[in-house]
Short mmCIF file of C-alpha atoms in Angstrom, two decimals:
data_model
loop_
_atom_site.label_atom_id
_atom_site.label_comp_id
_atom_site.label_asym_id
_atom_site.label_seq_id
_atom_site.Cartn_x
_atom_site.Cartn_y
_atom_site.Cartn_z
CA MET A 1 131.81 67.61 273.73
CA GLU A 2 130.93 63.93 274.10
CA SER A 3 131.28 61.77 271.01
CA LYS A 4 128.25 60.11 269.43
CA VAL A 5 129.79 56.73 270.18
CA LEU A 6 129.99 57.45 273.91
CA THR A 7 126.53 58.99 273.91
CA GLN A 8 125.02 55.83 272.40
CA LEU A 9 127.04 53.46 274.58
CA ASN A 10 125.75 55.33 277.62
CA TRP A 11 122.23 55.10 276.17
CA ARG A 12 122.32 51.32 275.76
CA TYR A 13 121.46 48.91 278.56
CA ALA A 14 120.38 45.29 278.86
CA CYS A 15 116.72 45.77 277.95
CA LYS A 16 114.46 43.92 280.38
CA LYS A 17 111.15 44.63 278.64
CA PHE A 18 110.51 45.23 274.95
CA ASP A 19 107.64 47.06 273.27
CA GLN A 20 105.75 44.22 271.57
CA GLN A 21 104.01 46.59 269.17
CA LYS A 22 107.18 47.97 267.61
CA ARG A 23 109.26 46.12 265.05
CA LEU A 24 112.60 46.89 263.47
CA SER A 25 112.72 47.93 259.82
CA MET A 26 114.38 45.90 257.07
CA ASP A 27 117.09 48.57 256.82
CA GLN A 28 117.85 48.24 260.52
CA LEU A 29 118.06 44.47 260.24
CA VAL A 30 120.49 44.81 257.34
CA VAL A 31 122.76 46.90 259.58
CA VAL A 32 122.64 44.26 262.32
CA LYS A 33 123.44 41.48 259.84
CA GLU A 34 126.31 43.44 258.30
CA ALA A 35 127.72 44.32 261.72
CA PHE A 36 127.80 40.63 262.60
CA ASN A 37 129.45 39.76 259.30
CA LEU A 38 132.07 42.52 259.67
CA THR A 39 133.13 41.54 263.18
CA ALA A 40 136.76 40.68 263.80
CA THR A 41 137.57 36.97 264.16
CA SER A 42 140.86 35.16 264.65
CA TYR A 43 142.53 34.61 261.25
CA GLY A 44 139.37 36.15 259.75
CA LEU A 45 138.02 32.60 259.64
CA GLN A 46 134.45 33.36 260.82
CA PRO A 47 133.61 29.99 262.47
CA LEU A 48 130.26 31.52 263.40
CA LYS A 49 126.73 32.00 262.16
CA MET A 50 123.89 34.13 263.47
CA VAL A 51 120.35 32.78 263.40
CA MET A 52 117.75 35.57 263.31
CA VAL A 53 114.44 34.33 264.75
CA GLN A 54 111.41 36.46 263.89
CA ARG A 55 108.51 34.00 263.61
CA GLN A 56 106.32 34.55 266.66
CA GLU A 57 105.53 30.86 267.16
CA LEU A 58 109.24 30.08 267.37
CA LYS A 59 109.87 32.93 269.80
CA GLU A 60 107.08 31.62 272.02
CA LYS A 61 108.72 28.20 272.11
CA LEU A 62 112.02 29.80 273.12
CA VAL A 63 110.64 31.37 276.32
CA GLU A 64 110.90 28.21 278.42
CA ALA A 65 114.24 27.38 276.79
CA THR A 66 115.47 30.81 277.93
CA MET A 67 114.58 30.25 281.59
CA ASN A 68 111.25 32.04 281.12
CA GLN A 69 112.87 35.36 280.24
CA GLN A 70 110.09 37.20 278.45
CA GLN A 71 112.32 39.37 276.26
CA VAL A 72 112.56 36.61 273.67
CA VAL A 73 108.84 36.72 272.95
CA GLN A 74 108.41 40.50 273.34
CA CYS A 75 111.25 41.55 271.05
CA SER A 76 111.29 42.18 267.32
CA GLN A 77 113.92 39.51 266.57
CA VAL A 78 115.97 37.05 268.59
CA LEU A 79 119.59 36.75 267.50
CA VAL A 80 121.22 33.42 268.27
CA ILE A 81 124.99 33.54 267.86
CA CYS A 82 126.28 30.05 267.06
CA ILE A 83 129.57 28.28 266.46
CA GLU A 84 130.22 25.65 263.83
CA ASN A 85 129.94 22.02 264.93
CA ILE A 86 132.76 21.03 262.59
CA LEU A 87 135.86 23.13 262.02
CA ASP A 88 138.10 21.03 259.80
CA LYS A 89 140.45 21.24 256.83
CA ASP A 90 137.53 21.57 254.41
CA PHE A 91 136.27 24.64 256.28
CA ILE A 92 139.73 26.22 256.23
CA ASP A 93 140.24 25.38 252.55
CA GLY A 94 136.92 27.04 251.76
CA TYR A 95 138.09 30.19 253.53
CA PHE A 96 141.27 30.30 251.47
CA ASP A 97 139.33 29.75 248.26
CA LEU A 98 137.35 32.86 249.21
CA ILE A 99 140.56 34.82 249.79
CA ARG A 100 141.84 33.78 246.37
CA ASN A 101 138.59 34.86 244.75
CA VAL A 102 138.34 38.22 246.51
CA ARG A 103 141.97 39.33 246.75
CA GLN A 104 143.66 37.42 243.93
CA THR A 105 146.52 36.75 246.34
CA ALA A 106 149.52 34.87 244.93
CA GLU A 107 149.59 31.17 245.79
CA ASN A 108 153.16 31.32 247.11
CA ILE A 109 151.93 33.76 249.76
CA LEU A 110 148.72 31.93 250.66
CA ALA A 111 149.93 28.32 250.69
CA PRO A 112 152.24 28.56 253.76
CA PHE A 113 149.60 30.48 255.73
CA GLN A 114 146.96 27.92 254.78
CA ALA A 115 149.18 25.01 255.83
CA HIS A 116 149.97 26.75 259.12
CA MET A 117 146.29 27.28 259.92
CA VAL A 118 145.38 23.68 259.04
CA LYS A 119 148.11 22.44 261.39
CA GLU A 120 147.31 24.85 264.24
CA LEU A 121 143.61 24.04 264.31
CA GLY A 122 144.18 20.38 263.48
CA ASP A 123 146.43 20.01 266.53
CA MET A 124 143.66 21.25 268.82
CA THR A 125 141.30 18.87 270.58
CA GLN A 126 137.60 19.27 269.78
CA GLN A 127 137.10 20.90 273.19
CA GLN A 128 139.89 23.38 272.46
CA ARG A 129 138.31 24.23 269.12
CA ILE A 130 134.95 24.79 270.82
CA GLN A 131 136.56 27.12 273.37
CA TRP A 132 138.41 28.97 270.61
CA MET A 133 135.26 29.45 268.52
CA THR A 134 133.26 30.51 271.58
CA LYS A 135 135.72 33.35 272.16
CA GLN A 136 135.03 34.52 268.61
CA ALA A 137 131.30 34.51 269.39
CA TYR A 138 131.84 36.93 272.26
CA ILE A 139 133.81 39.26 269.98
CA ALA A 140 130.86 39.20 267.58
CA LEU A 141 128.47 39.92 270.46
CA GLY A 142 130.36 43.08 271.35
CA ASN A 143 130.31 44.25 267.75
CA VAL A 144 126.57 43.61 267.40
CA LEU A 145 125.76 45.37 270.68
CA ALA A 146 127.80 48.43 269.68
CA ALA A 147 126.17 48.53 266.23
CA CYS A 148 122.70 48.25 267.76
CA ALA A 149 123.49 51.11 270.14
CA MET A 150 124.65 53.32 267.28
CA GLU A 151 121.41 52.61 265.41
CA GLY A 152 119.17 53.20 268.44
CA ILE A 153 118.23 49.52 268.63
CA ASP A 154 117.71 48.02 272.07
CA ALA A 155 119.24 44.66 272.91
CA CYS A 156 119.69 42.26 275.80
CA PRO A 157 122.68 39.86 275.70
CA MET A 158 121.90 36.54 277.36
CA GLU A 159 123.87 33.50 278.48
CA GLY A 160 120.96 32.11 280.50
CA PHE A 161 119.37 29.57 278.18
CA TYR A 162 119.33 25.82 277.56
CA PRO A 163 121.42 25.16 274.43
CA ASP A 164 119.99 21.67 273.83
CA GLN A 165 116.45 23.05 273.77
CA TYR A 166 117.48 25.78 271.34
CA VAL A 167 119.05 23.13 269.12
CA ASN A 168 115.79 21.17 269.04
CA ILE A 169 113.44 24.13 268.60
CA LEU A 170 115.45 25.82 265.85
CA GLY A 171 116.76 22.68 264.12
CA LEU A 172 120.36 23.73 264.66
CA ASN A 173 121.78 20.21 264.30
CA GLU A 174 120.63 20.21 260.69
CA LEU A 175 122.48 23.50 260.22
CA GLY A 176 125.63 22.14 261.88
CA LEU A 177 125.53 24.76 264.63
CA THR A 178 125.78 25.04 268.41
CA PRO A 179 124.18 28.08 270.11
CA VAL A 180 126.44 30.15 272.36
CA LEU A 181 124.67 33.46 272.97
CA VAL A 182 121.15 34.86 272.68
CA VAL A 183 120.37 38.52 271.94
CA PRO A 184 116.77 39.75 271.72
CA ILE A 185 116.62 43.08 269.83
CA GLY A 186 113.91 45.66 269.27
CA TYR A 187 112.62 48.71 271.14
CA ARG A 188 112.44 49.18 274.90
CA ALA A 189 109.03 49.38 276.53
CA GLN A 190 108.18 52.76 278.03
CA ASP A 191 107.55 51.14 281.40
CA ASP A 192 110.88 49.28 281.59
CA ALA A 193 112.22 50.72 284.84
CA PHE A 194 115.74 49.58 284.02
CA ALA A 195 115.92 52.07 281.14
CA SER A 196 116.13 54.99 283.57
CA PHE A 197 118.66 53.48 285.96
CA ALA A 198 122.00 55.27 286.18
CA LYS A 199 124.78 53.29 284.55
CA VAL A 200 127.13 51.85 287.16
CA ARG A 201 130.74 51.59 286.05
CA ARG A 202 134.08 51.85 287.81
CA GLY A 203 136.19 54.92 287.15
CA ILE A 204 138.38 54.95 284.04
CA ASP A 205 141.53 54.99 286.19
CA GLN A 206 140.33 51.79 287.85
CA VAL A 207 139.83 49.83 284.63
CA VAL A 208 142.45 51.29 282.26
CA ILE A 209 146.14 51.01 283.07
CA THR A 210 148.53 53.22 281.11
CA LEU A 211 152.16 52.08 281.10
#
């Protein structure tokens, strides 16, 4: 008997056309937000934010900035997964303040870990920090796509967009963010031919090596 997880992962695909008349419920959007927030990140630092675009006039402006891919205007919401522009000691200190508040962890345990993280990230160049944060964004993407599939929400992950245009349209500089990935979400259109295509994947023995 196939598991529900595998059933839904087989159901999902990169939606090429959304039903413009159907919108996600508030409860569904809460699940998507929580799934993003619960994603694994290195050190648990969460150097990411997700911008959820639902205003139609903004979505219309994003079409050209997304290489004229129509999903961004058809969908219910456009998720824009972003990384922080500044990842510094203050950001790390804020994370450890949160740990102290939530877990009440002893200072003698936290202090060495905090110092280690400040040094590790401080020794990186800005480009290295960007690359490191971008990897975290892709982890979050996988989590969001899986959560959407489990909830019966269609999605289309996209790398094909102009980041500078997204920054200008959404005012991301003011938020201290750089866009990395775009994910329109909603419901597939009944006439999206891609929905009925057989999923093409290599065999398990070709992609999983057991030692």
